[in-house]
Coordinates of C-alpha atoms and ligand atoms in Angstrom, one line a residue:
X61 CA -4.4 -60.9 92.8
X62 CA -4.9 -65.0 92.5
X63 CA -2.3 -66.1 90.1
X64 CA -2.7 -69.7 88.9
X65 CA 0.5 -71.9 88.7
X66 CA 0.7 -72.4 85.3
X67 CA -0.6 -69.2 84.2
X68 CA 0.8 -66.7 81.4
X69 CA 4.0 -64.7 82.3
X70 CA 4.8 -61.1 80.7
X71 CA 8.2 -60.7 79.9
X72 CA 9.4 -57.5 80.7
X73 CA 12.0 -55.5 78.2
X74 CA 14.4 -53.3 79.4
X75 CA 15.3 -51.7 76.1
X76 CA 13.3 -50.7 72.9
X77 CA 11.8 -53.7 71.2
X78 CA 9.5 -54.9 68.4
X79 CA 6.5 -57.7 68.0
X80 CA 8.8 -59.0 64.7
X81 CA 12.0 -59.2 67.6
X82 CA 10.6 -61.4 70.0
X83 CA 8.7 -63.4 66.8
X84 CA 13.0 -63.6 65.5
X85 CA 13.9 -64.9 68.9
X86 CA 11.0 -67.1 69.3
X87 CA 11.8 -68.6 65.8
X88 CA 15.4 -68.8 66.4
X89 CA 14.7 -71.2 69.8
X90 CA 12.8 -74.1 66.9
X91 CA 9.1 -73.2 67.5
X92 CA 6.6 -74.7 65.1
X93 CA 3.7 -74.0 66.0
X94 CA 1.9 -70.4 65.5
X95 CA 2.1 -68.1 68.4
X96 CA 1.3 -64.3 68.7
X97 CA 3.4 -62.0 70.7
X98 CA 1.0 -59.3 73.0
X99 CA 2.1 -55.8 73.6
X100 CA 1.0 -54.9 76.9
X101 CA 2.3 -51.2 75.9
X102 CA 0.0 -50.9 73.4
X103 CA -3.6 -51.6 75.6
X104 CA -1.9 -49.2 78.2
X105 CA -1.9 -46.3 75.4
X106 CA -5.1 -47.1 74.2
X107 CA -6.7 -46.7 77.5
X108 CA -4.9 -43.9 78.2
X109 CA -5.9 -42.3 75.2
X110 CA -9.6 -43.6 75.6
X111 CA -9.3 -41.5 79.0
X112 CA -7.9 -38.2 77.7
X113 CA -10.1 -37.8 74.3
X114 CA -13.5 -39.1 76.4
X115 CA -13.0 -38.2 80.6
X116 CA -16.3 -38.7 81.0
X117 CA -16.9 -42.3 78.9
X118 CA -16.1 -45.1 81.5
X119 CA -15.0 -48.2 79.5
X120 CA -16.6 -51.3 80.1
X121 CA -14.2 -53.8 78.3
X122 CA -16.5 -56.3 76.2
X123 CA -15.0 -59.4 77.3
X124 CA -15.9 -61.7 74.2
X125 CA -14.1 -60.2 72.0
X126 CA -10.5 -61.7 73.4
X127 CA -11.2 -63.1 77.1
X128 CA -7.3 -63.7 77.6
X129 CA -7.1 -63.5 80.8
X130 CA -3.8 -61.5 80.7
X131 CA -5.7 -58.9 78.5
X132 CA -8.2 -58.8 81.4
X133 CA -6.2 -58.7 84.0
X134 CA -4.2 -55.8 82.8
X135 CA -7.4 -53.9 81.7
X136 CA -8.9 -54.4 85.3
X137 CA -5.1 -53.0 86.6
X138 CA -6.1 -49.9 84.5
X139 CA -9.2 -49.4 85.8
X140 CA -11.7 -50.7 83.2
X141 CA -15.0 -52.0 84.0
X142 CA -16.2 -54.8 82.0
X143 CA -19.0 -56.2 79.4
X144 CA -20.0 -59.3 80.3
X145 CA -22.3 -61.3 78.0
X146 CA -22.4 -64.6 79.9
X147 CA -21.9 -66.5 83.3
X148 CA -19.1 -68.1 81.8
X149 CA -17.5 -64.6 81.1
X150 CA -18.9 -63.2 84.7
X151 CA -16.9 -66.5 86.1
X152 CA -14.0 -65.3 84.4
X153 CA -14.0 -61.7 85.1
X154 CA -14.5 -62.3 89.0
X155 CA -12.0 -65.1 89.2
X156 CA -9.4 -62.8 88.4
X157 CA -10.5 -60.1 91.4
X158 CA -12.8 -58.0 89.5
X159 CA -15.5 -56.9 91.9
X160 CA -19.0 -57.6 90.4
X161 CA -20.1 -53.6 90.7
X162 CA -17.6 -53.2 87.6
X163 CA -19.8 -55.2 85.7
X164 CA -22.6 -55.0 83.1
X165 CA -24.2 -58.6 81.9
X166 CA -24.8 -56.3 78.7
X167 CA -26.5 -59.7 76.7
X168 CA -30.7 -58.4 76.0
X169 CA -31.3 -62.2 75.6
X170 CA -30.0 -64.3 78.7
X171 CA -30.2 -67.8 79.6
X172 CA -32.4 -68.1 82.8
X173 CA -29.8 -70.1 84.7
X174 CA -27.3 -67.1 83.6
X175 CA -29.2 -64.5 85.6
X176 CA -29.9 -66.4 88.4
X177 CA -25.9 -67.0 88.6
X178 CA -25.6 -63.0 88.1
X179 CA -27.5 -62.8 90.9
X180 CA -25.9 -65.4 93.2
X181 CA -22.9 -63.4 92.2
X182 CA -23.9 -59.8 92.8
X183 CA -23.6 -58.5 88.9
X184 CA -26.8 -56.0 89.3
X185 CA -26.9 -54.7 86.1
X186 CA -28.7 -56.1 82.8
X187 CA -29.9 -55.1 79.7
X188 CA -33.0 -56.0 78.4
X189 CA -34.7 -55.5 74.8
X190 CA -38.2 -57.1 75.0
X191 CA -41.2 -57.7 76.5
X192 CA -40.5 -61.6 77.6
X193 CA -37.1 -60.5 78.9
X194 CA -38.5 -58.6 81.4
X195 CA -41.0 -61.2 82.6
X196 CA -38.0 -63.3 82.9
X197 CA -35.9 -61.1 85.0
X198 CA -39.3 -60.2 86.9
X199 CA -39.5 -63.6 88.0
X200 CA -36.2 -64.5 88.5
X201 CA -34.3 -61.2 90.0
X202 CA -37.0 -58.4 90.4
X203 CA -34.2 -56.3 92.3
X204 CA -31.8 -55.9 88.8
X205 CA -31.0 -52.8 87.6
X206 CA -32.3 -52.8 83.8
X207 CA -30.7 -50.8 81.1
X208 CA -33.2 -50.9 77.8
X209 CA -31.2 -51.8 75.0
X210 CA -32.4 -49.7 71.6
X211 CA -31.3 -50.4 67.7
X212 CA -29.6 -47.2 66.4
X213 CA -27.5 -48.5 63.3
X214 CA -24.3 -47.4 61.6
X215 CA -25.0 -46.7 58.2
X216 CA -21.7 -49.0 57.3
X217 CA -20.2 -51.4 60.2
X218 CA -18.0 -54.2 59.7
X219 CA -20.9 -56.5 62.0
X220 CA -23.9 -54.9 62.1
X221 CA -25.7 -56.5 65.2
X222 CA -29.1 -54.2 64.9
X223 CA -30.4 -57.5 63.2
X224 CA -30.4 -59.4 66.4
X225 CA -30.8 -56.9 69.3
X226 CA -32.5 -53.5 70.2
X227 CA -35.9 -52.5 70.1
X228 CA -36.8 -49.6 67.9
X229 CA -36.6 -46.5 70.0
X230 CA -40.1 -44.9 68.9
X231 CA -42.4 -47.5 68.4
X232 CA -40.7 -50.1 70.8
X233 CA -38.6 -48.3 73.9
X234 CA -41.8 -46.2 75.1
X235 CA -44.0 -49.4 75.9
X236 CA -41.1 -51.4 77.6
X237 CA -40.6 -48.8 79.7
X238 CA -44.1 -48.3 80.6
X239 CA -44.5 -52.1 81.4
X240 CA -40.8 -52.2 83.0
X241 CA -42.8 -50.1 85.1
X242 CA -45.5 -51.6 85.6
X243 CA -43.9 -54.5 86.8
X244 CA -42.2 -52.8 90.2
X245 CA -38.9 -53.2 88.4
X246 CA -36.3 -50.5 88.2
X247 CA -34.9 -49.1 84.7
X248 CA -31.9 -47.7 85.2
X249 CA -30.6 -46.4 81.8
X250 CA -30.1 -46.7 78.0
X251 CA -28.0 -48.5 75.9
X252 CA -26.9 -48.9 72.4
X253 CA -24.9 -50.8 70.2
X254 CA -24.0 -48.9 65.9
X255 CA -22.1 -52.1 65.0
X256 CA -19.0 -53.5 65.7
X257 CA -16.4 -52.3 63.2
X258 CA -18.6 -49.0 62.4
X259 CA -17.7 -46.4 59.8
X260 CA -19.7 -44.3 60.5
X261 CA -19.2 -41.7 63.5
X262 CA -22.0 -39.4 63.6
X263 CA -24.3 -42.4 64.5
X264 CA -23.0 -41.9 68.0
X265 CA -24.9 -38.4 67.9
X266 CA -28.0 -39.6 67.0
X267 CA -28.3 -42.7 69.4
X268 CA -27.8 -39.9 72.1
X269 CA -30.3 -37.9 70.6
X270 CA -32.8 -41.2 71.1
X271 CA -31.1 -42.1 74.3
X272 CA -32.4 -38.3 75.6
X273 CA -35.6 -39.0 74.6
X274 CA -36.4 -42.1 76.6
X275 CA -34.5 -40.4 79.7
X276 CA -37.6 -37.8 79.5
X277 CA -40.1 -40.3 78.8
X278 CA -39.0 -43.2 81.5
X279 CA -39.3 -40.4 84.2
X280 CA -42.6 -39.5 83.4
X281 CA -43.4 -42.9 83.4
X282 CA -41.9 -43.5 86.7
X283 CA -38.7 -44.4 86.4
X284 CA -36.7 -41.8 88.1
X285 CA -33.5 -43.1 88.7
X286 CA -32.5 -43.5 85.6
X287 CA -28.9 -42.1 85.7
X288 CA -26.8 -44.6 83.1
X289 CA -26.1 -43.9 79.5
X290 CA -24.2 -47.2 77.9
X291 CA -22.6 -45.9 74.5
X292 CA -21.9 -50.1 73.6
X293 CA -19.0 -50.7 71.2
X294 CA -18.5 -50.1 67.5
X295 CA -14.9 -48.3 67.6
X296 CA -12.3 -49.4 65.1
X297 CA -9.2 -50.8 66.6
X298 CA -6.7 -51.7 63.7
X299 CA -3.1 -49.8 63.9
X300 CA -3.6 -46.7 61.8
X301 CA -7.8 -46.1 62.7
X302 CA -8.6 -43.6 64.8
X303 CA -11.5 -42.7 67.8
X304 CA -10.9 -39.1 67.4
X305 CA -14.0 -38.4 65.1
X306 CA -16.1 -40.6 67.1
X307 CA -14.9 -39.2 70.5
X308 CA -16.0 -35.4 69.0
X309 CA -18.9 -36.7 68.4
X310 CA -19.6 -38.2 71.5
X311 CA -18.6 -35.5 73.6
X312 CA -20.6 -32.7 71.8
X313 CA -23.7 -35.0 71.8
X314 CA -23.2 -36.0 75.6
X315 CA -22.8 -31.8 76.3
X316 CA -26.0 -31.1 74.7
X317 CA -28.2 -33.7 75.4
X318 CA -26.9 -34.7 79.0
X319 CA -24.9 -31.8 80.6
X320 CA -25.9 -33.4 83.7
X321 CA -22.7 -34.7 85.3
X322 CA -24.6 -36.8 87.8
X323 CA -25.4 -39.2 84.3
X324 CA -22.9 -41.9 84.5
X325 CA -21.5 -42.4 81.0
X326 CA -20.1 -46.0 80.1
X327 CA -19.3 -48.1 76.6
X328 CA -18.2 -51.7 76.0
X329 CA -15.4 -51.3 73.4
X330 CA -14.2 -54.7 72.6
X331 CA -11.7 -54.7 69.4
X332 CA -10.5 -50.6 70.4
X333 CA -8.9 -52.3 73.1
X334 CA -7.9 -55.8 71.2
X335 CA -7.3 -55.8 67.9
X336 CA -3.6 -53.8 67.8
X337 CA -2.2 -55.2 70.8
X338 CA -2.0 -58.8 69.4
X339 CA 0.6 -60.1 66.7
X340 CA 0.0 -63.1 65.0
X341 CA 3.4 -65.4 63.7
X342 CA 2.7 -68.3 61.1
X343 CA 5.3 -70.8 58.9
X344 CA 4.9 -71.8 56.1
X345 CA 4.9 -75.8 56.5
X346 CA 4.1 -76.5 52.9
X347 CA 3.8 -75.0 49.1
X348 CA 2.8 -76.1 46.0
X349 CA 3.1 -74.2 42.3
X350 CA -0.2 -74.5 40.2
X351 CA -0.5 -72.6 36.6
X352 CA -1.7 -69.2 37.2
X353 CA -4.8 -69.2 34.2
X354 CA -5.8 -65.7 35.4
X355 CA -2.8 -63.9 35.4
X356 CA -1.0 -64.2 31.5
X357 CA 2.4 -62.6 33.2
X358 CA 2.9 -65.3 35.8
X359 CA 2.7 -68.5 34.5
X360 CA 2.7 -69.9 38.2
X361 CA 1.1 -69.2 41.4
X362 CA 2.6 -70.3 44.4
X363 CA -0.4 -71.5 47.3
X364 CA 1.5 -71.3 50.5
X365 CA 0.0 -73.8 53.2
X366 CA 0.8 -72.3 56.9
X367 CA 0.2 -73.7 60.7
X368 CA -2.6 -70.9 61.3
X369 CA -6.1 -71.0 59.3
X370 CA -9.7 -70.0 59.3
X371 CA -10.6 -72.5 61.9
X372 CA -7.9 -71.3 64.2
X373 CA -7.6 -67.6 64.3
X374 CA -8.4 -66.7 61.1
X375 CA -12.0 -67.8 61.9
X376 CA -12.2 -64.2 61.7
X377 CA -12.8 -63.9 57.9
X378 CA -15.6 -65.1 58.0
X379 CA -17.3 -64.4 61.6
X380 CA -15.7 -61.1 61.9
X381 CA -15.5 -59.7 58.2
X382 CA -11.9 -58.7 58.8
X383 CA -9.7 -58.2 56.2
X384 CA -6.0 -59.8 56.8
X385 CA -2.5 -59.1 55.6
X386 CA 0.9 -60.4 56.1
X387 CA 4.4 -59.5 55.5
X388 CA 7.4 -62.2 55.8
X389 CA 8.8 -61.8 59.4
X390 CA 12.4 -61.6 57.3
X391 CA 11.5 -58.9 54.5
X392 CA 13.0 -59.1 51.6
X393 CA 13.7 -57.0 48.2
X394 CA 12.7 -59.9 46.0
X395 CA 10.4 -59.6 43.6
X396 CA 6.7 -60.0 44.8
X397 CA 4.8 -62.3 42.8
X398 CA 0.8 -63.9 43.1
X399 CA 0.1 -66.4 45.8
X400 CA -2.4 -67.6 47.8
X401 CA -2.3 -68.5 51.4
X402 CA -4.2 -71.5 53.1
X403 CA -4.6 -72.8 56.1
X404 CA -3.5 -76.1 57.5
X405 CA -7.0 -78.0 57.7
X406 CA -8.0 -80.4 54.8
X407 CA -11.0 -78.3 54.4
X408 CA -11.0 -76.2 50.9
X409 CA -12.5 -73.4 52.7
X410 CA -9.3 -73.1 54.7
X411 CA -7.9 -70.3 52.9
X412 CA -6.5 -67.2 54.5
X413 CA -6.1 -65.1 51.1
X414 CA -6.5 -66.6 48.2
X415 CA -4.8 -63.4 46.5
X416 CA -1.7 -62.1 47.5
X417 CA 1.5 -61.2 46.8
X418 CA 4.9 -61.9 48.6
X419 CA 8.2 -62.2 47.9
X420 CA 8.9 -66.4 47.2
X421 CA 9.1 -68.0 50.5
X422 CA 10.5 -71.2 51.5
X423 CA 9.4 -73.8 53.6
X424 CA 10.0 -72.9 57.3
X425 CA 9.6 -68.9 56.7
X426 CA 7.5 -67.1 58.9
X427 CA 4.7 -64.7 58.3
X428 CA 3.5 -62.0 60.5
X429 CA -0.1 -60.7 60.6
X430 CA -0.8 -57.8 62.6
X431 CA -4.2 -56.6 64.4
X432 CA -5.3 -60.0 65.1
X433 CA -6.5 -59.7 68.5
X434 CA -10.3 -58.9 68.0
X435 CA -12.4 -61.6 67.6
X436 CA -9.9 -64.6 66.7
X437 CA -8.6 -66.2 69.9
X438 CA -11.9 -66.9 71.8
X439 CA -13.5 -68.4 68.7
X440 CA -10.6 -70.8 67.5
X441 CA -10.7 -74.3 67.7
X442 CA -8.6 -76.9 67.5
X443 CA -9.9 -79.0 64.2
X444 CA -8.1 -81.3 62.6
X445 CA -5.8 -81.5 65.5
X446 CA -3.8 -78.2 64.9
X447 CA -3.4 -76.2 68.3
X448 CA -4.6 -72.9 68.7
X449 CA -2.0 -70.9 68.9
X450 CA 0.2 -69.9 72.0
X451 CA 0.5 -66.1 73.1
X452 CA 3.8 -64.5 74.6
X453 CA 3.1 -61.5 76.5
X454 CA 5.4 -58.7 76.3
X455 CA 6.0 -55.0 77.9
X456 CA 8.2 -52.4 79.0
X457 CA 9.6 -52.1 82.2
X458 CA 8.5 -48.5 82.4
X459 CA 5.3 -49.7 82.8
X460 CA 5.9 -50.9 85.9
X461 CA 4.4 -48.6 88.0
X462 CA 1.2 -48.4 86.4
X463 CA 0.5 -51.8 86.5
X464 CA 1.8 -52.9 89.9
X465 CA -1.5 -55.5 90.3
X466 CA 0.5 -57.5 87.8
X467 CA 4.2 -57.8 89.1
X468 CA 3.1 -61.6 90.5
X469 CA 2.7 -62.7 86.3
X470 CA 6.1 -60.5 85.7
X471 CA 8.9 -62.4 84.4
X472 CA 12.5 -60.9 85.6
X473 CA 13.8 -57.7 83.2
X474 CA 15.1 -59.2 80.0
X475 CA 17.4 -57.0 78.2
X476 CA 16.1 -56.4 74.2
X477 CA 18.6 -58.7 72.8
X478 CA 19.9 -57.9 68.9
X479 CA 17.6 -59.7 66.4
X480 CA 18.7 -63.1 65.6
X481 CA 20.4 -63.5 62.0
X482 CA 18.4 -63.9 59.1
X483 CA 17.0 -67.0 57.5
X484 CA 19.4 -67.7 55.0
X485 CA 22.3 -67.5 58.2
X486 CA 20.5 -69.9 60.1
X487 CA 20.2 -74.0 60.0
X488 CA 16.7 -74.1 61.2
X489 CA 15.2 -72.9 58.7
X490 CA 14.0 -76.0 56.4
X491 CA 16.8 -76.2 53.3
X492 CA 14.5 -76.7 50.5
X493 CA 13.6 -79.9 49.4
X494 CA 15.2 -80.8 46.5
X495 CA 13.4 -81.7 43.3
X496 CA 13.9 -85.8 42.6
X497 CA 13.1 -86.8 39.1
X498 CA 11.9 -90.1 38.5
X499 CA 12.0 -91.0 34.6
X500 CA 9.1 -93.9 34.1
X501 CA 9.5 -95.5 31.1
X502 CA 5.8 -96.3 29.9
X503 CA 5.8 -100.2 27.6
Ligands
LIG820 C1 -23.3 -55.8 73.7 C2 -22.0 -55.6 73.0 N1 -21.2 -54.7 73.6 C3 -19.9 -54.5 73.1 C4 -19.5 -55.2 72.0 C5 -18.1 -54.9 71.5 O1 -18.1 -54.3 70.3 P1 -16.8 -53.7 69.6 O2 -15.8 -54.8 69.5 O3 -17.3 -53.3 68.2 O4 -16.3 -52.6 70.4 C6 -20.3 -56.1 71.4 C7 -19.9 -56.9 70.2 O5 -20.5 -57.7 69.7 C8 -21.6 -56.4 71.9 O6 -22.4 -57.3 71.4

């Protein structure tokens, strides 16, 4: 494994430990700026538990949905395949020792200079949803291996993406193929994509259903290797969801309509693998009290301004749909009264929840925000000159052996020290300003 110089290191605990531990210690050494803490442990059990519910589904990570490399790299040690949806994620993926074989360029709608890199590079495998695609991939790399791509929505999903890719499976899929065909080039398999964030399980049966269909029809119309079934994304990946109903589905559908074991099974979860495994720490840097006009029991509102916002990771608010929420790192039994939360940026749409409620905090507190690893990292920027936030990676030494491809980024064993005191114990927490009172005498 190439390991960079200044690249990432996992610290590695000896005893039992928490994200909110390493956030205290963190805190304690006079960090500022937002960081999140990354629980190695936690992408381990997911894949693990991805393998026992569904042995036959081969995960094919979806890159864009965190591209840390760490995340990438301990996903390849695992065995994962990955989703690639451009040459700047290909570049990444192979650069840290993934062989191209392990990957799909699962985009339907690629860049010309992006296939031909693919190419150069040896990723075979495409997917493909239209008629110009194909003339483009003709022309360019006649040898890929194409996977159609159909639409097969979830009735509820988080981000539906049926709006931008698929072609309808009856009155679309059948001519594709036949033209695919025509063409001398080589359909492979089927894929689909419900929705990221989907709530609805049984989708997954009826995409199979569709998925069947075109299996019979693209051998009849002479394609007849196709032998890949690509289930996409679309599992939730928050603590507390679950991929038990959706893996019952699956399974049931894949033993009726493709018993076949010689069928090669993959999906491209993205947040399943993400979202849980990354904890996000913010201070409060400012506050201010406004009259509360809505509320008639508060006569305040406190809007808490913190280092973190919708144009850093909170970006996913509004790209993602997610729903956030927070808890002070040090809890407290005080009262919980209405706030708001806002980012740091001047922009008035900076706001991170502009309804909450939390015990009163002062300046310098921290707030944790937990599943924040799907779809917030690779799409923050740095505006207005606050930094995108740092990550410290984290897991226990019992993992070890499992993940022997990454002792070169392992840190020496660090024994879980006891939590730092809390806030009101400690100096470096800001003392609150004090109020100054200036009298003006108006002649
Ligand atoms: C083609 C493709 N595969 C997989 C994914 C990952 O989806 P999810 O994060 O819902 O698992 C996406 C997300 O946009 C996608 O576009």
């Amino acid at each position: 494994m190439k390991v960079v110089e200044e690249e990432a290191r996992i610290r590695v605990m000896e005893g039992a430990w928490t994200p909110e531990g390493v956030m205290k210690e963190v805190v304690a050494g006079g960090q500022e700026d937002p960081f999140y803490v990354m629980d190695v442990g936690e992408v381990v059990a997911r894949y693990q538990h991805w393998r026992d519910l569904m042995p036959r589904v081969e995960p094919f990570y979806a890159v864009k949905c965190n591209d840390d490399k760490v995340l990438v790299r301990v996903l390849a040690a695992l065995g994962s395949n990955f989703d690639c949806a451009s040459k700047g994620e290909i570049e990444l993926v192979t650069s840290l020792g993934v062989s191209p074989d392990r990957i799909i360029f699962a985009n339907p709608a690629k860049m010309s200079s992006h296939i031909r890199y693919a190419s150069a590079v040896g990723v075979d495998t495409m997917t493909f949803d239209s008629e110009t695609e194909l003339m483009k991939i003709k022309q360019i790399m006649p040898h890929a291996k194409l996977v159609i791509r159909i639409r097969c929505d979830a009735a509820d999903a988080q981000c539906p993406l049926g709006i931008k890719f698929g072609c309808d499976p009856v009155s679309e899929a059948p001519r594709l193929l036949k033209l695919a065909a025509v063409l001398g080039l080589d359909v492979v398999g089927v894929s689909f994509h419900v929705g990221s964030g989907a709530q609805d399980s049984s989708v997954y049966a009826r995409a199979i259903e569709y998925c069947h269909a075109l299996f019979s029809l693209g051998a009849c119309v002479g394609h007849a290797g196709m032998a890949l079934l690509d289930l996409g994304g679309g599992f939730p990946g928050n603590s507390g969801t679950s991929i038990v109903d959706a893996s019952k589905v699956i399974n049931e559908a894949l033993a009726r309509f493709f018993p076949d074991p010689s069928v090669r099974v993959i999906a491209e979860p993205g947040r399943y693998f993400a979202a849980a495994a990354y904890t996000l720490a913010t201070m409060v840097h400012s506050k201010r009290e406004v009259v509360n006009k809505e509320d008639p029991e508060h006569e305040t509102h406190t809007m808490y301004f913190v280092n973190d916002g919708v144009y850093g990771s909170f970006n996913c608010i509004l790209y993602d749909h997610q729903t956030v929420y927070t808890h002070p790192l040090y809890p407290s039994s005080e009262k919980q009264v209405p706030c708001s939360v806002w980012g740091p940026t001047c922009d008035g749409l900076d706001c991170v929840l502009p309804a909450a409620r939390l015990p009163a905090l002062a300046l310098g507190e921290w707030l944790v925000w937990r599943d924040m690893g799907a779809y917030t990292l690779p799409v923050a920027s740095p505006f207005n000159g606050y930094p995108v936030p740092s990550v410290r990676y984290v897991m226990a030494d019992k993992l070890r052996p499992l993940l022997k491809e990454l002792s070169p980024l392992l840190e020496a064993p660090w024994a879980a020290s006891p939590p730092p005191s809390p806030p009101s114990e400690r100096a470096d927490v800001l003392a609150p300003p004090r109020a100054v009172f200036v009298e003006c005498a108006i002649k």
